[in-house]
Coordinates of C-alpha atoms in Angstrom, one line a residue:
Chain A
M1 CA 126.8 135.6 129.9
D2 CA 126.9 131.9 128.6
T3 CA 130.2 130.6 128.2
G4 CA 131.3 127.7 126.3
T5 CA 128.5 127.5 124.0
A6 CA 128.9 126.0 120.5
Y7 CA 128.4 129.1 118.5
G8 CA 131.5 129.7 116.3
L9 CA 132.7 126.0 116.9
R10 CA 135.8 125.3 114.9
L11 CA 136.6 122.0 115.1
R12 CA 140.6 120.8 114.8
E13 CA 141.5 117.8 112.2
P14 CA 142.1 114.3 112.0
N15 CA 145.9 113.1 112.2
L16 CA 145.9 112.1 108.7
D17 CA 149.5 111.1 109.2
L18 CA 148.1 108.2 111.4
A19 CA 144.6 107.6 109.6
Q20 CA 145.5 107.7 105.9
V21 CA 146.3 104.2 104.3
G22 CA 146.9 105.5 100.6
P23 CA 150.0 105.4 98.7
G24 CA 152.7 108.0 99.5
T25 CA 150.8 108.7 102.9
P26 CA 152.9 108.3 105.9
Y27 CA 150.9 105.3 107.7
G28 CA 150.0 104.1 104.5
E29 CA 153.9 103.6 103.6
V30 CA 154.2 101.7 107.0
L31 CA 151.3 99.2 106.4
R32 CA 152.7 98.5 102.8
R33 CA 156.0 97.1 104.9
Y34 CA 154.4 94.0 105.8
W35 CA 152.2 91.5 104.2
Q36 CA 148.3 92.1 104.7
P37 CA 145.6 89.6 103.9
V38 CA 143.4 90.7 101.4
A39 CA 141.1 87.9 100.9
R40 CA 139.8 84.8 101.9
S41 CA 141.4 81.8 99.7
D42 CA 138.1 80.7 98.6
E43 CA 137.3 84.0 97.3
A44 CA 140.3 83.6 94.6
I45 CA 138.6 81.5 92.2
T46 CA 138.4 81.9 88.5
A47 CA 136.1 84.8 88.2
P48 CA 137.7 88.1 88.8
K49 CA 136.9 89.6 92.0
A50 CA 137.2 93.5 92.7
L51 CA 139.3 94.4 95.8
R52 CA 140.2 97.8 97.1
I53 CA 143.0 97.6 99.5
L54 CA 145.1 100.2 101.0
G55 CA 143.3 102.9 98.9
E56 CA 144.3 101.0 95.6
D57 CA 141.9 99.0 93.3
L58 CA 143.0 95.6 92.3
V59 CA 141.6 92.4 90.6
L60 CA 142.0 88.9 92.4
F61 CA 141.9 85.8 90.4
R62 CA 143.0 82.3 90.6
T63 CA 144.2 80.7 87.3
R64 CA 142.7 77.2 86.2
R65 CA 146.4 76.0 87.2
G66 CA 145.4 77.2 90.8
A67 CA 148.1 80.1 90.9
V68 CA 146.7 83.2 92.9
G69 CA 147.1 86.7 91.0
L70 CA 146.5 90.1 92.2
L71 CA 146.9 92.7 89.6
H72 CA 146.2 96.5 88.7
P73 CA 142.8 96.4 87.2
R74 CA 143.7 98.8 84.3
C75 CA 144.8 97.0 81.2
A76 CA 148.4 97.6 80.0
H77 CA 147.1 97.8 76.3
R78 CA 144.5 100.5 76.5
G79 CA 142.9 100.8 80.1
A80 CA 140.0 98.4 80.0
S81 CA 139.5 96.6 83.4
L82 CA 140.7 93.3 84.0
Y83 CA 137.6 92.9 86.2
Y84 CA 136.0 92.0 83.0
G85 CA 138.3 89.6 81.8
G86 CA 138.3 85.8 81.6
V87 CA 140.5 83.8 83.4
E88 CA 142.7 80.8 81.7
E89 CA 145.2 78.3 82.2
E90 CA 147.9 80.5 83.0
G91 CA 146.5 84.0 83.3
I92 CA 143.7 86.6 83.0
R93 CA 142.8 87.7 79.3
C94 CA 141.2 91.1 78.8
C95 CA 137.9 91.2 77.5
Y96 CA 138.9 94.2 74.8
H97 CA 141.7 92.8 72.9
G98 CA 142.6 89.8 74.4
W99 CA 145.9 90.3 76.2
V100 CA 146.6 87.7 78.6
F101 CA 148.8 88.4 81.9
D102 CA 150.1 86.0 84.2
P103 CA 150.1 86.4 88.0
R104 CA 153.5 88.2 88.1
G105 CA 152.0 90.7 85.2
H106 CA 153.9 89.0 82.6
C107 CA 152.0 89.6 78.9
L108 CA 151.4 86.1 77.5
E109 CA 149.8 86.8 74.4
Q110 CA 148.6 89.7 72.3
P111 CA 145.9 87.9 70.1
C112 CA 145.4 90.8 67.5
E113 CA 149.1 91.5 66.9
P114 CA 151.4 89.4 64.6
E115 CA 152.9 86.3 66.2
L116 CA 150.8 87.1 69.3
G117 CA 152.8 90.0 69.9
L118 CA 156.2 90.8 68.9
H119 CA 157.2 92.9 71.6
R120 CA 155.0 91.5 74.3
E121 CA 157.3 90.4 76.8
R122 CA 158.3 93.9 77.1
I123 CA 154.9 94.7 78.7
R124 CA 154.3 94.3 82.2
Q125 CA 150.9 94.4 84.0
P126 CA 151.4 96.3 87.1
W127 CA 151.2 93.3 90.1
Y128 CA 151.7 92.3 93.6
P129 CA 153.2 89.6 95.3
V130 CA 150.7 87.0 97.0
Q131 CA 150.9 84.1 99.1
E132 CA 148.3 81.7 100.7
R133 CA 148.2 80.7 104.4
Y134 CA 145.8 80.1 107.0
G135 CA 143.1 80.1 104.6
L136 CA 144.0 83.6 103.3
V137 CA 145.4 85.4 100.6
W138 CA 148.3 87.6 101.8
A139 CA 149.6 90.6 99.4
Y140 CA 152.6 92.6 99.8
L141 CA 152.0 96.0 98.5
G142 CA 155.5 97.6 99.4
D143 CA 159.0 98.5 98.0
P144 CA 160.0 95.0 96.5
A145 CA 163.7 95.9 97.7
R146 CA 162.3 95.3 101.3
K147 CA 159.7 92.8 101.2
P148 CA 159.6 90.8 104.2
L149 CA 158.8 87.2 104.9
L150 CA 155.1 86.6 105.4
P151 CA 155.2 85.6 109.3
R152 CA 153.7 82.7 111.2
Y153 CA 151.4 82.6 114.4
D154 CA 152.4 80.3 117.0
T155 CA 148.9 79.9 118.1
L156 CA 147.6 79.4 114.6
E157 CA 150.3 76.7 113.9
E158 CA 149.8 72.7 115.0
L159 CA 146.1 72.6 115.5
G160 CA 145.1 70.1 118.1
P161 CA 143.0 67.0 117.9
G162 CA 139.8 67.7 116.1
E163 CA 140.6 71.6 116.0
H164 CA 139.8 73.5 112.7
L165 CA 141.2 76.6 111.4
I166 CA 138.4 79.0 111.2
V167 CA 138.5 82.0 108.7
D168 CA 136.0 85.0 109.4
D169 CA 135.7 88.4 107.5
T170 CA 132.2 89.3 109.0
G171 CA 133.3 92.3 110.9
V172 CA 133.1 93.1 114.6
G173 CA 132.1 90.2 117.1
G174 CA 129.8 93.2 118.9
G175 CA 128.0 94.1 115.8
G176 CA 128.2 95.9 112.3
P177 CA 128.2 95.3 108.8
A178 CA 131.0 93.0 107.3
L179 CA 132.3 96.2 105.4
L180 CA 133.0 98.7 108.3
D181 CA 132.3 102.3 107.0
F182 CA 134.4 104.5 108.9
N183 CA 138.4 104.9 109.2
W184 CA 140.5 101.7 110.3
L185 CA 142.1 103.3 113.2
Q186 CA 139.3 104.0 115.4
H187 CA 138.9 100.3 115.4
W188 CA 142.5 99.3 115.9
E189 CA 142.9 101.8 118.6
N190 CA 140.2 100.7 120.6
V191 CA 141.8 97.1 121.4
L192 CA 143.9 99.5 123.6
D193 CA 141.3 100.8 125.6
P194 CA 140.0 98.3 128.1
F195 CA 138.2 101.1 130.2
H196 CA 135.3 101.3 127.8
V197 CA 134.3 97.5 128.1
P198 CA 132.8 98.1 131.6
I199 CA 130.5 101.0 129.9
L200 CA 129.9 100.5 126.5
H201 CA 129.6 96.5 126.9
A202 CA 127.9 96.4 130.4
R203 CA 126.9 99.9 131.9
F204 CA 125.1 100.8 128.6
S205 CA 124.2 98.0 126.7
G206 CA 123.6 95.3 129.6
F207 CA 126.4 92.6 129.7
Q208 CA 127.2 92.0 126.1
F209 CA 129.9 89.8 127.3
T210 CA 130.1 88.5 130.6
P211 CA 129.6 89.9 134.3
E212 CA 132.9 89.7 134.9
M213 CA 133.7 92.2 131.8
A214 CA 131.8 94.6 133.9
L215 CA 134.4 95.2 136.3
M216 CA 136.6 98.1 136.0
P217 CA 140.1 96.6 135.8
E218 CA 143.3 97.8 136.9
V219 CA 145.6 98.0 133.6
T220 CA 149.2 97.9 132.8
F221 CA 150.2 99.3 129.6
E222 CA 154.0 98.2 128.0
Y223 CA 155.5 98.8 124.9
T224 CA 156.9 95.4 123.2
D225 CA 159.1 94.9 120.1
R226 CA 156.2 94.5 118.0
G227 CA 153.6 96.7 119.5
V228 CA 151.9 97.5 122.7
R229 CA 150.4 95.5 125.4
S230 CA 147.9 95.8 128.0
V231 CA 147.4 93.5 131.2
Q232 CA 144.0 94.3 132.5
T233 CA 143.3 92.7 136.1
R234 CA 140.1 92.0 137.6
E235 CA 139.4 90.7 141.1
L236 CA 136.5 88.2 140.7
S237 CA 133.7 87.7 143.1
D238 CA 134.9 83.9 143.8
G239 CA 138.3 85.0 144.7
R240 CA 140.1 84.4 141.8
R241 CA 141.6 87.0 140.0
L242 CA 141.7 87.5 136.2
R243 CA 144.6 88.7 134.0
R244 CA 143.4 89.5 130.4
V245 CA 146.1 90.1 128.1
T246 CA 145.5 92.5 125.1
E247 CA 147.6 93.3 122.3
V248 CA 148.1 95.1 119.0
V249 CA 150.9 94.0 116.7
F250 CA 152.1 96.5 114.1
P251 CA 151.0 97.2 111.6
N252 CA 147.3 96.1 112.0
L253 CA 147.1 93.0 114.1
R254 CA 145.0 92.8 116.9
V255 CA 145.2 90.4 119.7
V256 CA 141.9 90.3 121.7
A257 CA 141.0 87.0 123.6
S258 CA 137.5 86.2 123.7
P259 CA 135.4 88.3 125.6
R260 CA 133.4 85.4 127.1
L261 CA 136.8 84.5 128.7
S262 CA 138.0 81.1 127.6
A263 CA 140.6 80.4 129.8
G264 CA 144.3 80.1 128.6
R265 CA 145.9 81.8 125.7
T266 CA 144.0 83.3 123.0
N267 CA 142.9 81.1 120.2
I268 CA 141.7 83.9 118.1
I269 CA 143.6 86.9 116.3
G270 CA 142.3 89.4 113.7
W271 CA 143.8 92.0 111.0
V272 CA 142.5 95.1 110.7
V273 CA 142.6 96.1 107.0
P274 CA 142.0 99.2 105.4
L275 CA 140.2 99.2 102.2
D276 CA 140.7 102.8 102.0
D277 CA 140.5 105.7 104.5
T278 CA 137.3 105.4 105.4
S279 CA 136.3 101.7 105.1
F280 CA 138.2 98.5 106.4
K281 CA 137.6 94.7 106.9
I282 CA 138.5 92.6 109.8
F283 CA 140.3 89.2 109.0
T284 CA 139.9 86.9 111.7
L285 CA 141.6 83.8 112.5
A286 CA 140.6 81.3 115.2
R287 CA 141.1 77.7 116.1
D288 CA 138.5 75.5 117.6
T289 CA 136.8 72.4 117.5
D290 CA 133.6 73.8 117.1
P291 CA 133.8 75.5 113.3
D292 CA 130.9 77.9 114.6
F293 CA 132.8 78.9 117.3
L294 CA 133.5 82.4 115.9
R295 CA 129.7 82.8 114.8
K296 CA 128.4 81.7 118.0
L297 CA 130.9 84.4 120.0
R298 CA 128.7 87.2 118.3
S299 CA 126.7 89.3 120.4
T300 CA 123.0 88.8 120.2
H301 CA 120.1 90.5 122.3
D302 CA 117.6 88.1 122.9
G303 CA 118.7 85.9 119.9
R304 CA 118.8 88.3 117.6
P305 CA 122.0 89.5 115.7
W306 CA 123.0 93.2 115.2
A307 CA 121.9 93.6 111.8
E308 CA 118.1 92.4 113.0
L309 CA 117.9 95.3 115.9
S310 CA 116.2 98.3 115.0
E311 CA 117.5 101.7 115.2
A312 CA 116.0 102.6 118.5
E313 CA 117.4 99.2 119.8
H314 CA 120.7 100.3 118.3
Q315 CA 120.5 103.5 120.7
M316 CA 119.6 101.8 123.6
M317 CA 122.1 99.2 123.3
P318 CA 125.2 100.6 121.3
G319 CA 128.3 98.5 120.9
D320 CA 131.8 98.8 119.3
Y321 CA 130.3 99.8 115.8
E322 CA 128.1 102.2 117.0
A323 CA 130.6 104.1 119.0
Q324 CA 133.4 104.0 116.6
K325 CA 131.5 104.6 113.6
S326 CA 130.2 107.7 115.4
Q327 CA 133.5 109.2 116.0
G328 CA 133.3 110.1 112.4
S329 CA 134.3 108.7 109.1
V330 CA 137.7 109.8 110.3
S331 CA 137.8 110.8 113.7
L332 CA 139.2 114.3 114.7
H333 CA 142.0 113.2 116.4
H334 CA 143.3 116.5 117.3
E335 CA 140.2 117.2 119.0
D336 CA 140.3 114.2 121.8
H337 CA 140.9 114.8 125.1
L338 CA 143.6 112.0 126.2
T339 CA 143.1 111.3 130.0
I340 CA 144.2 108.9 132.5
T341 CA 142.3 105.7 131.1
D342 CA 143.8 106.6 127.4
Q343 CA 147.4 105.8 128.0
G344 CA 147.2 102.5 125.7
V345 CA 145.6 104.9 122.8
A346 CA 148.3 107.6 123.4
M347 CA 151.2 104.8 123.4
L348 CA 149.8 103.4 120.3
R349 CA 149.6 106.8 118.5
R350 CA 153.2 107.3 119.5
M351 CA 154.4 103.9 118.3
M352 CA 152.9 104.6 114.9
A353 CA 154.6 107.9 114.7
R354 CA 157.8 106.0 115.6
Q355 CA 157.2 103.6 112.7
I356 CA 156.3 106.5 110.4
R357 CA 159.5 108.0 111.3
A358 CA 161.7 105.0 110.7
V359 CA 160.1 104.3 107.3
A360 CA 160.6 107.9 106.2
E361 CA 164.3 107.7 107.3
G362 CA 164.6 104.5 105.6
G363 CA 164.8 102.2 108.2
H364 CA 162.5 98.9 109.0
P365 CA 159.3 99.2 111.0
A366 CA 158.8 97.2 114.1
G367 CA 158.2 93.7 113.8
V368 CA 158.9 92.8 110.2
V369 CA 161.1 89.7 109.5
F370 CA 163.6 88.7 107.2
E371 CA 164.7 85.4 108.6
E372 CA 163.2 82.1 108.8
S373 CA 164.3 81.6 112.2
A374 CA 162.5 84.9 113.5
A375 CA 159.5 84.2 111.2
T376 CA 157.1 82.7 113.9
I377 CA 155.3 85.4 116.0
R378 CA 154.4 84.4 119.6
V379 CA 151.0 85.7 120.7
E380 CA 150.9 86.4 124.2
G381 CA 147.3 87.6 124.5
G382 CA 144.6 85.5 126.6
N383 CA 142.5 85.4 129.7
Y384 CA 144.7 83.8 132.4
F385 CA 142.8 83.1 136.0
E386 CA 145.1 83.1 138.9
D387 CA 144.3 81.3 142.5
G388 CA 141.5 79.5 140.7
P389 CA 141.4 76.2 138.7
D390 CA 142.8 77.5 135.7
A391 CA 145.9 79.2 137.4
A392 CA 148.5 76.6 135.7
G393 CA 147.1 77.5 132.7
D394 CA 149.1 78.8 129.7
G395 CA 151.9 80.8 130.6
S396 CA 150.7 84.1 131.4
A397 CA 152.5 87.3 130.0
Chain B
M1 CA 139.4 123.8 119.2
S2 CA 136.7 122.7 121.7
G3 CA 136.6 121.5 125.3
Y4 CA 139.4 121.9 127.6
A5 CA 140.7 125.3 128.8
A6 CA 144.2 125.4 130.2
R7 CA 145.0 127.1 133.5
L8 CA 147.0 130.0 132.6
P9 CA 150.5 130.3 133.6
A10 CA 151.3 132.4 137.2
G11 CA 154.0 134.8 137.5
D12 CA 155.6 136.5 134.6
R13 CA 158.4 133.9 133.8
P14 CA 159.4 132.6 130.4
L15 CA 157.3 129.4 129.6
L16 CA 159.0 126.0 129.0
M17 CA 156.6 123.8 127.2
L18 CA 157.8 120.5 128.2
G19 CA 157.0 117.1 126.3
I20 CA 157.2 113.8 128.5
S21 CA 157.6 111.0 125.9
G22 CA 161.2 110.8 125.0
V23 CA 161.8 113.8 127.1
I24 CA 161.3 112.5 130.6
A25 CA 160.1 109.2 129.7
L26 CA 163.0 107.7 127.7
E27 CA 163.2 105.2 124.8
D28 CA 166.0 102.8 124.7
P29 CA 168.0 105.1 127.2
V30 CA 171.6 106.0 126.1
V31 CA 172.2 108.1 129.3
P32 CA 172.1 106.7 133.0
A33 CA 168.6 106.0 133.9
R34 CA 166.3 104.1 136.3
T35 CA 163.1 102.2 135.8
V36 CA 160.1 103.5 137.6
R37 CA 156.6 102.4 137.9
L38 CA 154.2 104.9 137.6
T39 CA 150.4 105.4 138.4
A40 CA 148.2 108.2 139.2
W41 CA 144.9 107.7 141.0
G42 CA 145.3 103.8 140.5
R43 CA 143.6 102.1 137.5
W44 CA 146.4 102.0 135.4
A45 CA 150.4 101.4 135.9
R46 CA 153.3 101.9 133.4
E47 CA 157.3 101.3 133.7
V48 CA 159.2 104.1 132.3
A49 CA 163.2 105.0 132.1
V50 CA 163.8 108.5 133.5
P51 CA 167.0 110.0 133.2
E52 CA 169.2 110.0 136.4
V53 CA 169.3 113.6 136.0
A54 CA 165.8 114.5 135.4
A55 CA 164.6 115.4 138.8
D56 CA 167.5 118.0 139.0
R57 CA 167.3 119.0 135.8
V58 CA 163.5 120.0 136.1
A59 CA 164.3 121.7 139.2
E60 CA 166.7 124.1 137.7
L61 CA 164.3 124.9 135.0
A62 CA 161.8 125.6 136.7
G63 CA 163.9 128.3 138.5
L64 CA 164.1 129.8 135.3
F65 CA 160.7 129.2 133.7
Q66 CA 157.2 128.4 134.3
I67 CA 156.9 124.8 133.2
V68 CA 153.8 123.6 131.2
W69 CA 153.3 120.3 130.6
V70 CA 152.6 119.6 126.9
S71 CA 151.9 116.1 126.1
E72 CA 149.2 113.0 125.9
W73 CA 150.0 112.3 129.2
G74 CA 147.6 115.6 130.2
H75 CA 146.8 116.2 133.7
V76 CA 148.6 112.7 134.5
A77 CA 151.8 114.2 133.8
H78 CA 152.5 116.1 136.9
E79 CA 150.8 113.3 139.2
A80 CA 152.5 110.5 137.9
F81 CA 155.9 112.0 137.8
R82 CA 155.5 113.7 141.3
E83 CA 157.5 111.8 143.2
V84 CA 160.2 110.5 140.9
L85 CA 160.9 114.3 139.5
R86 CA 160.3 115.8 143.3
L87 CA 157.7 118.0 141.6
P88 CA 155.6 120.5 143.8
E89 CA 152.2 119.8 145.3
A90 CA 150.4 122.3 143.1
P91 CA 150.4 120.7 139.8
W92 CA 151.8 122.8 136.9
P93 CA 149.6 123.7 134.0
F94 CA 149.2 121.2 131.0
L95 CA 148.3 121.4 127.3
P96 CA 146.8 118.0 126.3
A97 CA 148.5 117.5 123.0
Q98 CA 150.5 114.7 121.3
F99 CA 151.2 115.8 118.1
D100 CA 150.6 119.1 116.1
K101 CA 151.7 121.1 119.3
L102 CA 152.9 124.4 118.1
P103 CA 149.4 125.8 117.4
V104 CA 148.3 124.7 120.7
I105 CA 151.4 126.3 122.2
R106 CA 151.3 129.5 120.4
D107 CA 147.7 130.1 121.2
Y108 CA 148.5 129.4 125.1
A109 CA 151.6 131.4 125.3
G110 CA 150.4 134.4 123.4
R111 CA 153.0 137.4 123.6
R112 CA 154.8 135.5 126.5
P113 CA 158.3 134.0 125.7
W114 CA 158.4 130.3 125.3
A115 CA 160.6 127.3 124.6
W116 CA 159.5 124.1 123.8
V117 CA 161.4 121.0 124.7
D118 CA 160.2 117.8 122.8
E119 CA 161.3 114.6 121.1
P120 CA 161.1 114.1 117.2
V121 CA 158.4 111.9 117.2
A122 CA 156.3 114.9 118.2
D123 CA 156.6 116.1 114.8
L124 CA 155.6 112.8 113.3
A125 CA 157.6 112.8 109.9
G126 CA 157.5 116.6 109.3
P127 CA 160.6 118.9 110.0
V128 CA 161.1 120.6 113.3
P129 CA 158.6 123.4 113.2
R130 CA 159.6 126.8 113.3
S131 CA 158.3 129.8 115.4
D132 CA 159.6 133.3 115.9
G133 CA 158.0 133.6 119.0
G134 CA 159.9 130.8 120.8
V135 CA 162.6 128.4 120.8
V136 CA 162.1 124.9 119.5
V137 CA 164.3 122.2 121.0
R138 CA 164.5 118.7 120.0
V139 CA 166.4 116.0 122.1
G140 CA 166.8 112.5 121.2
A141 CA 164.4 110.1 123.0
G142 CA 167.4 108.2 124.4
A143 CA 168.7 111.1 126.5
G144 CA 165.9 113.3 126.6
I145 CA 166.0 116.1 129.1
S146 CA 169.7 115.1 130.0
E147 CA 170.4 117.0 126.9
V148 CA 169.2 120.3 127.9
D149 CA 171.5 122.8 129.0
P150 CA 168.7 125.0 131.2
A151 CA 171.2 128.2 131.4
D152 CA 171.7 128.3 127.8
L153 CA 167.9 127.6 127.1
A154 CA 166.8 130.6 129.2
R155 CA 169.7 132.9 127.3
R156 CA 168.1 131.9 123.9
V157 CA 164.7 132.7 125.1
L158 CA 165.6 136.2 126.7
A159 CA 167.3 136.9 123.2
L160 CA 163.5 136.8 121.8
R161 CA 162.3 139.7 123.6

């Protein structure tokens, strides 16, 4: 008799405690305890922009005086969306009856009411705090009593001569749309899965990065105060040793050095920001003398970018997008069979679970900062070459 | 459920379902522990803190129970911890599960009495699960298996019969 057939297959579920991001969900509450990048600064203009972040619909705008606002879209008066509003000097005016709200939700004017609203100061449009830094708009969607500082990242501070700060939200370097249409965790935990690189990005698809990345690495994993780190060692054919350090920093930062193997500490970091449970964006920041650095890093095939490849080519040369998207809109984590090379993924999931418990029990999750003296985060990720000309490069982790 | 079919336990002793993280590999140890570098079959390595008493405690438990690893370490568990815990050459059965372990444990144990020792993180943010068929024990991730009294655990499991 045949055994192990798919007849009657009953699959187990996703781990929603880790994957879901909406208000009140376990990890959604963890994500809300940190500042999140929600848009490029140049997207905050006097035309209202509809945003969806962590399962919440919001409206982003910039007043004519330059202040950025992020408001709940349903007007506190009778519910018309502020997406259709008009932005003025001090705030945004609802298209329906003209109520005006400033970026902190204060109602400034109710033009149909006597004296522009006798009780307008008692009205508050729900809002979120925002800050601008590194060319991004950052928002804090969590408990106001526990709002931390917006951190700085040492690799983005003090640009060198001729260097530009590059802001990008066009998706995964290896290919895929700007708006990624599956659960964010599938991408984030891929950061701690270095063993897929020689398979997916080399054996299957040719050298999507470099020939060195096709070598199966020896990997050490470790917890850090802020996340999980892997150090991947590859013995290169020229006698050098490559130590490639990759990190995840809670709650959703990815520190992945250039797969083209630029030497030294990474000049690229990126946030995996869930729009909801089944879509996310990646906000990437980089520093380089070439403003086109990130675009040039993107994988191409015969000079053609991912979007121009046919379905048959995607099937022949799958990349990160094909692998992660095909895990499902939300992967069935309880069906996974973690094994030797999944240590990083298992450690990440466990650290996520610890943060869930910490937040549920009233504590702070890993890495939130409240003191200015601790507000600059050191990034350790990078490509460090040993026994070669770059051996004296920036301090390897 | 698809895929892996666990090896059935030998003998007729009660089962001890043993987590690894927070049980054998401690988090911020509060008991005497030593840091060991683990690997299995090459390719990866990790440093973990193992309680000083772990090897003796596991040996004592193995005399009372058939131990089954239930953790995200999967089949790596026995190989990686063999030396530090002085484990037998032949690996014990394992169930590859990190969270939501109770259904897996109950399915595996069937009618056989069991105990399950793990850390609270295994329950995510939920309460400690309860089951009429077994004894569920939670240990602090800083002390792990040091907190387990083998004789007492055996008595509690025998009382299930």
